Amino acid sequence: MSSDAVNPTAADRTSGRATDPTAGTPAGVPLPTDEVTDLCRELIRIDSSNFGDGSGPGEREAADYVVARLREVGLEPQVFESDPGRTSVVVRLEGTDSSRPGLVLHGHLDVVPARAEDWSVDPFGAELRDGMVWGRGAVDMKDMDAMILAVVRYMARTGQRPARDLVVAFFADEEAGGVKGAGHLVEHHPELFAGCTEAVSEVGGYSITVPGQEVADGAEAQRTYLVQTAEKGIAWLTLTARGRAGHGSVPTAENAVARMGAALAAIHAHDWPAETIESVRVLLEGVGEQAGIDWSVDDAPSLEQVVAQTGGASQFVAGTLRNTSNPTMVNGGYKHNVVPQTVTAGLDCRFLPGQQQHVLDTIAELAGEHVEVSVHHLGPALEAPFDAPLVDVMRSVLEAEDPGCRVLPYCLSGGTDNKHLAELGITGYGFAPLQLPADLEFAPMFHGVDERVPVSALEFGARVLHRFVLES
Ligand SMILES: [Zn+2]
């Protein structure tokens, strides 16, 4: 933490709400909260759909927008293209104490595609309705991109510096695994992240309201913020069943199609046991205590009950209780009367931290002796400590803006660009702070329809992120 005069100190915070880090802002300088909604809406209006096959518009237009907003305040971002139009932007801000390890603050510029006919608004219109910004990217993750931009712009305009060196990155291609964005930069320009030990990005830091916590003594509802401390690993596997090619009229025990069928049936029938890794256990203990639920990992109904109390996050949490293995593709054969020599299939496995080898071994065993298993793509599972100074800062800046709130860890069932940064030994967290209404179904909006974010949540996030950058 910095003791810089413009930065709030621990002493400031002991008396309830901390000193406002924007106090004394010179006239004419917009606050992060003044800009964040417009920045978010303008980013949403730039269609950066990522179809995963290179057919989309790419991220260049969104990157140009970000570069312009950074140059406007005197910053000098660097621009990188892995392929034409697949653009990432990086800018480094010097901290007040550059001897400390650096922090990466990152967002992605792409979004998943949206079918306009499924939405009740134009997904790229960024309409303001019911106090919310509607559109593709409103929560994943042009909201956080806008929060980062608003904070960095304010700091550049006022000369505020982060506590430690800050590498701000806007990556291309996260929605297709990040190969053309974070993956490209980590592989070809690792120097950009030199000296950085931690990273902060999406899908964490938002609030849930646990029943029982809702209203205490007629007071305002209390919220629990979930910091993402873990994410499941990805194993996309290819199965190859081998047999003996032959005439379709001849009986054979070496039929590759039947062998693949048996392997897939065995994999599909496998019952991965429920288990709670550290971050999930701490989350469910905290939520169970608040909601007054006795639960045990071995008692499925009680486990289901406590997961349901995680409100807007319950879909994410449900996906983190066990490993999964879903067959997703089958290919084989070319004629009714020809038994093919080989049949291939695709498998999407998601594994908990520490279980990569266990899942690979189990799949190989289930597949049987005639089906070979090879790895198409492997993304590591991550688990960062909840008991860490950086999380203490998250808790303290959330408390400054939402006194009485609680903070718990959780695991994300999907993956983020933190997987790429992990290759450089960088510990990643999800912390895109949003204060959400109790009844907003948050998790289903990711890649879903009618994605939207409350304006008040964006402004809250900008304030929290600003404090976080000054104090981390
Ligand atoms: Zn995302």
PDB file of C-alpha atoms in Angstrom, residues 98-301:
ATOM      1  CA  SER A  98       8.549   0.489  -8.817  1.00  0.00           C
ATOM      2  CA  SER A  99      10.686  -1.796  -6.702  1.00  0.00           C
ATOM      3  CA  ARG A 100       7.565  -3.839  -5.984  1.00  0.00           C
ATOM      4  CA  PRO A 101       6.433  -6.530  -8.429  1.00  0.00           C
ATOM      5  CA  GLY A 102       4.034  -5.299 -11.103  1.00  0.00           C
ATOM      6  CA  LEU A 103       0.325  -5.980 -11.485  1.00  0.00           C
ATOM      7  CA  VAL A 104      -1.438  -6.785 -14.760  1.00  0.00           C
ATOM      8  CA  LEU A 105      -4.935  -5.351 -15.170  1.00  0.00           C
ATOM      9  CA  HIS A 106      -6.504  -6.864 -18.256  1.00  0.00           C
ATOM     10  CA  GLY A 107      -9.677  -7.121 -20.256  1.00  0.00           C
ATOM     11  CA  HIS A 108     -10.595  -8.623 -23.608  1.00  0.00           C
ATOM     12  CA  LEU A 109     -11.935  -6.629 -26.536  1.00  0.00           C
ATOM     13  CA  ASP A 110     -13.820  -9.400 -28.317  1.00  0.00           C
ATOM     14  CA  VAL A 111     -17.303 -10.661 -27.521  1.00  0.00           C
ATOM     15  CA  VAL A 112     -19.164 -13.826 -28.434  1.00  0.00           C
ATOM     16  CA  PRO A 113     -21.589 -13.391 -31.351  1.00  0.00           C
ATOM     17  CA  ALA A 114     -25.215 -12.418 -30.698  1.00  0.00           C
ATOM     18  CA  ARG A 115     -28.294 -13.399 -32.730  1.00  0.00           C
ATOM     19  CA  ALA A 116     -30.318 -10.196 -32.802  1.00  0.00           C
ATOM     20  CA  GLU A 117     -33.642 -12.039 -33.224  1.00  0.00           C
ATOM     21  CA  ASP A 118     -33.194 -13.710 -29.823  1.00  0.00           C
ATOM     22  CA  TRP A 119     -32.734 -10.391 -28.002  1.00  0.00           C
ATOM     23  CA  SER A 120     -35.309  -7.876 -26.842  1.00  0.00           C
ATOM     24  CA  VAL A 121     -32.939  -5.021 -27.848  1.00  0.00           C
ATOM     25  CA  ASP A 122     -30.320  -4.502 -30.559  1.00  0.00           C
ATOM     26  CA  PRO A 123     -27.318  -6.377 -29.115  1.00  0.00           C
ATOM     27  CA  PHE A 124     -24.957  -3.729 -30.501  1.00  0.00           C
ATOM     28  CA  GLY A 125     -27.169  -0.727 -29.751  1.00  0.00           C
ATOM     29  CA  ALA A 126     -25.991  -0.202 -26.146  1.00  0.00           C
ATOM     30  CA  GLU A 127     -29.446   1.031 -25.237  1.00  0.00           C
ATOM     31  CA  LEU A 128     -30.044   2.587 -21.828  1.00  0.00           C
ATOM     32  CA  ARG A 129     -33.189   1.059 -20.364  1.00  0.00           C
ATOM     33  CA  ASP A 130     -34.389   0.635 -16.771  1.00  0.00           C
ATOM     34  CA  GLY A 131     -31.128   2.089 -15.495  1.00  0.00           C
ATOM     35  CA  MET A 132     -29.076  -0.494 -17.314  1.00  0.00           C
ATOM     36  CA  VAL A 133     -26.808  -0.640 -20.355  1.00  0.00           C
ATOM     37  CA  TRP A 134     -27.975  -3.417 -22.658  1.00  0.00           C
ATOM     38  CA  GLY A 135     -25.828  -5.144 -25.227  1.00  0.00           C
ATOM     39  CA  ARG A 136     -23.321  -7.837 -26.061  1.00  0.00           C
ATOM     40  CA  GLY A 137     -20.335  -7.346 -23.798  1.00  0.00           C
ATOM     41  CA  ALA A 138     -22.248  -5.520 -21.056  1.00  0.00           C
ATOM     42  CA  VAL A 139     -20.926  -8.093 -18.558  1.00  0.00           C
ATOM     43  CA  ASP A 140     -18.387  -9.973 -20.689  1.00  0.00           C
ATOM     44  CA  MET A 141     -16.483  -7.760 -20.626  1.00  0.00           C
ATOM     45  CA  LYS A 142     -16.783  -4.286 -22.078  1.00  0.00           C
ATOM     46  CA  ASP A 143     -18.051  -3.243 -18.645  1.00  0.00           C
ATOM     47  CA  MET A 144     -14.651  -3.931 -17.106  1.00  0.00           C
ATOM     48  CA  ASP A 145     -12.825  -2.557 -20.168  1.00  0.00           C
ATOM     49  CA  ALA A 146     -14.714   0.694 -19.613  1.00  0.00           C
ATOM     50  CA  MET A 147     -13.976   0.675 -15.882  1.00  0.00           C
ATOM     51  CA  ILE A 148     -10.267   0.181 -16.555  1.00  0.00           C
ATOM     52  CA  LEU A 149     -10.272   2.965 -19.163  1.00  0.00           C
ATOM     53  CA  ALA A 150     -12.176   5.368 -16.918  1.00  0.00           C
ATOM     54  CA  VAL A 151      -9.800   4.798 -13.995  1.00  0.00           C
ATOM     55  CA  VAL A 152      -6.620   4.982 -16.055  1.00  0.00           C
ATOM     56  CA  ARG A 153      -7.817   8.150 -17.808  1.00  0.00           C
ATOM     57  CA  TYR A 154      -8.596   9.836 -14.516  1.00  0.00           C
ATOM     58  CA  MET A 155      -5.209   8.906 -13.107  1.00  0.00           C
ATOM     59  CA  ALA A 156      -3.382  10.126 -16.204  1.00  0.00           C
ATOM     60  CA  ARG A 157      -5.261  13.429 -16.129  1.00  0.00           C
ATOM     61  CA  THR A 158      -4.612  14.082 -12.451  1.00  0.00           C
ATOM     62  CA  GLY A 159      -1.123  12.615 -12.202  1.00  0.00           C
ATOM     63  CA  GLN A 160      -2.191   9.933  -9.747  1.00  0.00           C
ATOM     64  CA  ARG A 161       0.018   6.899  -9.876  1.00  0.00           C
ATOM     65  CA  PRO A 162      -0.754   3.271  -9.083  1.00  0.00           C
ATOM     66  CA  ALA A 163       0.829   1.822  -5.970  1.00  0.00           C
ATOM     67  CA  ARG A 164       2.985  -0.495  -8.053  1.00  0.00           C
ATOM     68  CA  ASP A 165       3.810  -0.755 -11.747  1.00  0.00           C
ATOM     69  CA  LEU A 166       0.615  -1.470 -13.622  1.00  0.00           C
ATOM     70  CA  VAL A 167       0.467  -3.192 -16.993  1.00  0.00           C
ATOM     71  CA  VAL A 168      -2.911  -2.467 -18.537  1.00  0.00           C
ATOM     72  CA  ALA A 169      -3.810  -4.840 -21.366  1.00  0.00           C
ATOM     73  CA  PHE A 170      -6.796  -5.116 -23.683  1.00  0.00           C
ATOM     74  CA  PHE A 171      -6.522  -8.475 -25.405  1.00  0.00           C
ATOM     75  CA  ALA A 172      -7.962  -9.867 -28.627  1.00  0.00           C
ATOM     76  CA  ASP A 173      -9.458 -13.327 -28.991  1.00  0.00           C
ATOM     77  CA  GLU A 174     -10.250 -14.351 -25.416  1.00  0.00           C
ATOM     78  CA  GLU A 175     -13.551 -15.871 -26.519  1.00  0.00           C
ATOM     79  CA  ALA A 176     -11.745 -18.354 -28.760  1.00  0.00           C
ATOM     80  CA  GLY A 177      -9.094 -19.344 -26.236  1.00  0.00           C
ATOM     81  CA  GLY A 178      -6.902 -16.254 -26.533  1.00  0.00           C
ATOM     82  CA  VAL A 179      -4.389 -17.756 -28.958  1.00  0.00           C
ATOM     83  CA  LYS A 180      -4.437 -14.573 -31.064  1.00  0.00           C
ATOM     84  CA  GLY A 181      -4.478 -12.256 -28.059  1.00  0.00           C
ATOM     85  CA  ALA A 182      -3.047 -12.994 -24.616  1.00  0.00           C
ATOM     86  CA  GLY A 183      -1.475 -16.235 -25.861  1.00  0.00           C
ATOM     87  CA  HIS A 184       0.280 -14.421 -28.693  1.00  0.00           C
ATOM     88  CA  LEU A 185       1.660 -11.705 -26.418  1.00  0.00           C
ATOM     89  CA  VAL A 186       2.795 -14.153 -23.738  1.00  0.00           C
ATOM     90  CA  GLU A 187       4.621 -16.196 -26.377  1.00  0.00           C
ATOM     91  CA  HIS A 188       6.087 -13.418 -28.518  1.00  0.00           C
ATOM     92  CA  HIS A 189       6.288 -10.403 -26.212  1.00  0.00           C
ATOM     93  CA  PRO A 190       6.733 -11.732 -22.671  1.00  0.00           C
ATOM     94  CA  GLU A 191       8.819  -8.618 -21.888  1.00  0.00           C
ATOM     95  CA  LEU A 192       5.554  -6.662 -21.712  1.00  0.00           C
ATOM     96  CA  PHE A 193       4.775  -8.437 -18.447  1.00  0.00           C
ATOM     97  CA  ALA A 194       8.307  -8.358 -17.031  1.00  0.00           C
ATOM     98  CA  GLY A 195       8.356  -8.037 -13.253  1.00  0.00           C
ATOM     99  CA  CYS A 196       4.632  -8.759 -12.894  1.00  0.00           C
ATOM    100  CA  THR A 197       3.561 -11.364 -10.350  1.00  0.00           C
ATOM    101  CA  GLU A 198      -0.219 -10.941 -10.217  1.00  0.00           C
ATOM    102  CA  ALA A 199      -3.066 -10.246 -12.608  1.00  0.00           C
ATOM    103  CA  VAL A 200      -6.636  -9.090 -12.227  1.00  0.00           C
ATOM    104  CA  SER A 201      -9.425  -9.437 -14.742  1.00  0.00           C
ATOM    105  CA  GLU A 202     -12.971 -10.640 -15.366  1.00  0.00           C
ATOM    106  CA  VAL A 203     -15.622 -12.839 -13.769  1.00  0.00           C
ATOM    107  CA  GLY A 204     -15.149 -12.026 -10.119  1.00  0.00           C
ATOM    108  CA  GLY A 205     -15.744  -9.179  -7.715  1.00  0.00           C
ATOM    109  CA  TYR A 206     -19.504  -9.009  -8.346  1.00  0.00           C
ATOM    110  CA  SER A 207     -22.035  -9.194  -5.557  1.00  0.00           C
ATOM    111  CA  ILE A 208     -24.590 -11.796  -4.620  1.00  0.00           C
ATOM    112  CA  THR A 209     -27.212 -11.424  -1.922  1.00  0.00           C
ATOM    113  CA  VAL A 210     -27.480 -14.532   0.191  1.00  0.00           C
ATOM    114  CA  PRO A 211     -30.967 -15.167   1.577  1.00  0.00           C
ATOM    115  CA  GLY A 212     -30.954 -14.532   5.297  1.00  0.00           C
ATOM    116  CA  GLN A 213     -28.447 -11.793   4.643  1.00  0.00           C
ATOM    117  CA  GLU A 214     -31.075  -9.799   2.782  1.00  0.00           C
ATOM    118  CA  VAL A 215     -32.367  -7.454   5.431  1.00  0.00           C
ATOM    119  CA  ALA A 216     -31.016  -7.315   8.953  1.00  0.00           C
ATOM    120  CA  ASP A 217     -33.009  -5.163  11.414  1.00  0.00           C
ATOM    121  CA  GLY A 218     -34.641  -3.239   8.617  1.00  0.00           C
ATOM    122  CA  ALA A 219     -31.212  -2.130   7.444  1.00  0.00           C
ATOM    123  CA  GLU A 220     -30.112  -2.148   3.837  1.00  0.00           C
ATOM    124  CA  ALA A 221     -29.423  -5.541   2.274  1.00  0.00           C
ATOM    125  CA  GLN A 222     -25.923  -6.801   2.836  1.00  0.00           C
ATOM    126  CA  ARG A 223     -23.993  -8.181  -0.040  1.00  0.00           C
ATOM    127  CA  THR A 224     -21.327 -10.815  -0.521  1.00  0.00           C
ATOM    128  CA  TYR A 225     -18.700 -10.207  -3.190  1.00  0.00           C
ATOM    129  CA  LEU A 226     -17.160 -13.194  -4.906  1.00  0.00           C
ATOM    130  CA  VAL A 227     -13.501 -12.939  -5.815  1.00  0.00           C
ATOM    131  CA  GLN A 228     -12.540 -15.465  -8.433  1.00  0.00           C
ATOM    132  CA  THR A 229      -9.546 -17.328  -7.037  1.00  0.00           C
ATOM    133  CA  ALA A 230      -9.681 -20.463  -9.170  1.00  0.00           C
ATOM    134  CA  GLU A 231     -10.692 -21.647 -12.591  1.00  0.00           C
ATOM    135  CA  LYS A 232     -11.191 -25.117 -13.969  1.00  0.00           C
ATOM    136  CA  GLY A 233      -8.812 -26.571 -16.517  1.00  0.00           C
ATOM    137  CA  ILE A 234      -9.739 -27.518 -20.062  1.00  0.00           C
ATOM    138  CA  ALA A 235      -8.824 -30.779 -21.777  1.00  0.00           C
ATOM    139  CA  TRP A 236     -10.117 -31.121 -25.309  1.00  0.00           C
ATOM    140  CA  LEU A 237      -9.340 -34.712 -26.175  1.00  0.00           C
ATOM    141  CA  THR A 238      -9.478 -36.691 -29.400  1.00  0.00           C
ATOM    142  CA  LEU A 239     -10.441 -40.343 -29.220  1.00  0.00           C
ATOM    143  CA  THR A 240      -9.399 -42.665 -32.003  1.00  0.00           C
ATOM    144  CA  ALA A 241     -10.982 -46.107 -32.158  1.00  0.00           C
ATOM    145  CA  ARG A 242      -9.105 -48.592 -34.311  1.00  0.00           C
ATOM    146  CA  GLY A 243     -10.419 -51.801 -35.795  1.00  0.00           C
ATOM    147  CA  ARG A 244     -10.090 -53.820 -38.964  1.00  0.00           C
ATOM    148  CA  ALA A 245     -11.511 -52.435 -42.187  1.00  0.00           C
ATOM    149  CA  GLY A 246     -13.688 -54.842 -44.115  1.00  0.00           C
ATOM    150  CA  HIS A 247     -16.881 -55.770 -45.919  1.00  0.00           C
ATOM    151  CA  GLY A 248     -20.054 -54.696 -44.165  1.00  0.00           C
ATOM    152  CA  SER A 249     -21.569 -58.170 -44.664  1.00  0.00           C
ATOM    153  CA  VAL A 250     -18.897 -60.029 -42.701  1.00  0.00           C
ATOM    154  CA  PRO A 251     -19.174 -60.483 -38.920  1.00  0.00           C
ATOM    155  CA  THR A 252     -16.284 -58.891 -37.039  1.00  0.00           C
ATOM    156  CA  ALA A 253     -15.275 -58.403 -33.432  1.00  0.00           C
ATOM    157  CA  GLU A 254     -12.908 -55.607 -34.469  1.00  0.00           C
ATOM    158  CA  ASN A 255     -15.418 -52.954 -35.492  1.00  0.00           C
ATOM    159  CA  ALA A 256     -14.074 -49.431 -34.859  1.00  0.00           C
ATOM    160  CA  VAL A 257     -17.573 -47.884 -34.855  1.00  0.00           C
ATOM    161  CA  ALA A 258     -18.771 -50.263 -32.134  1.00  0.00           C
ATOM    162  CA  ARG A 259     -15.585 -49.737 -30.155  1.00  0.00           C
ATOM    163  CA  MET A 260     -16.084 -45.977 -30.253  1.00  0.00           C
ATOM    164  CA  GLY A 261     -19.718 -46.407 -29.268  1.00  0.00           C
ATOM    165  CA  ALA A 262     -18.743 -48.469 -26.230  1.00  0.00           C
ATOM    166  CA  ALA A 263     -16.056 -45.982 -25.221  1.00  0.00           C
ATOM    167  CA  LEU A 264     -18.384 -42.979 -25.460  1.00  0.00           C
ATOM    168  CA  ALA A 265     -21.135 -44.771 -23.571  1.00  0.00           C
ATOM    169  CA  ALA A 266     -18.700 -45.640 -20.766  1.00  0.00           C
ATOM    170  CA  ILE A 267     -17.380 -42.064 -20.591  1.00  0.00           C
ATOM    171  CA  HIS A 268     -20.873 -40.614 -20.602  1.00  0.00           C
ATOM    172  CA  ALA A 269     -22.029 -42.997 -17.857  1.00  0.00           C
ATOM    173  CA  HIS A 270     -19.081 -42.183 -15.621  1.00  0.00           C
ATOM    174  CA  ASP A 271     -20.177 -40.507 -12.421  1.00  0.00           C
ATOM    175  CA  TRP A 272     -17.561 -37.925 -11.460  1.00  0.00           C
ATOM    176  CA  PRO A 273     -17.922 -37.580  -7.686  1.00  0.00           C
ATOM    177  CA  ALA A 274     -18.771 -34.208  -6.163  1.00  0.00           C
ATOM    178  CA  GLU A 275     -15.881 -32.637  -4.324  1.00  0.00           C
ATOM    179  CA  THR A 276     -15.031 -29.195  -3.030  1.00  0.00           C
ATOM    180  CA  ILE A 277     -11.655 -27.675  -3.749  1.00  0.00           C
ATOM    181  CA  GLU A 278     -10.410 -25.079  -1.262  1.00  0.00           C
ATOM    182  CA  SER A 279     -12.028 -22.034  -2.904  1.00  0.00           C
ATOM    183  CA  VAL A 280     -15.395 -23.769  -3.323  1.00  0.00           C
ATOM    184  CA  ARG A 281     -15.325 -25.126   0.212  1.00  0.00           C
ATOM    185  CA  VAL A 282     -14.616 -21.686   1.717  1.00  0.00           C
ATOM    186  CA  LEU A 283     -17.379 -20.180  -0.439  1.00  0.00           C
ATOM    187  CA  LEU A 284     -19.992 -22.761   0.517  1.00  0.00           C
ATOM    188  CA  GLU A 285     -19.005 -22.652   4.197  1.00  0.00           C
ATOM    189  CA  GLY A 286     -19.481 -18.878   4.169  1.00  0.00           C
ATOM    190  CA  VAL A 287     -22.772 -19.012   2.292  1.00  0.00           C
ATOM    191  CA  GLY A 288     -24.049 -21.961   4.348  1.00  0.00           C
ATOM    192  CA  GLU A 289     -23.299 -20.080   7.550  1.00  0.00           C
ATOM    193  CA  GLN A 290     -25.091 -16.933   6.313  1.00  0.00           C
ATOM    194  CA  ALA A 291     -28.115 -18.843   5.061  1.00  0.00           C
ATOM    195  CA  GLY A 292     -28.213 -21.250   8.012  1.00  0.00           C
ATOM    196  CA  ILE A 293     -27.786 -24.397   5.933  1.00  0.00           C
ATOM    197  CA  ASP A 294     -25.980 -27.514   7.117  1.00  0.00           C
ATOM    198  CA  TRP A 295     -24.485 -29.114   4.078  1.00  0.00           C
ATOM    199  CA  SER A 296     -22.059 -31.857   3.252  1.00  0.00           C
ATOM    200  CA  VAL A 297     -20.350 -32.706  -0.001  1.00  0.00           C
ATOM    201  CA  ASP A 298     -21.555 -36.306   0.392  1.00  0.00           C
ATOM    202  CA  ASP A 299     -25.174 -35.290   0.788  1.00  0.00           C
ATOM    203  CA  ALA A 300     -26.352 -34.233  -2.673  1.00  0.00           C
ATOM    204  CA  PRO A 301     -29.616 -32.491  -1.660  1.00  0.00           C
TER     205      PRO A 301
END
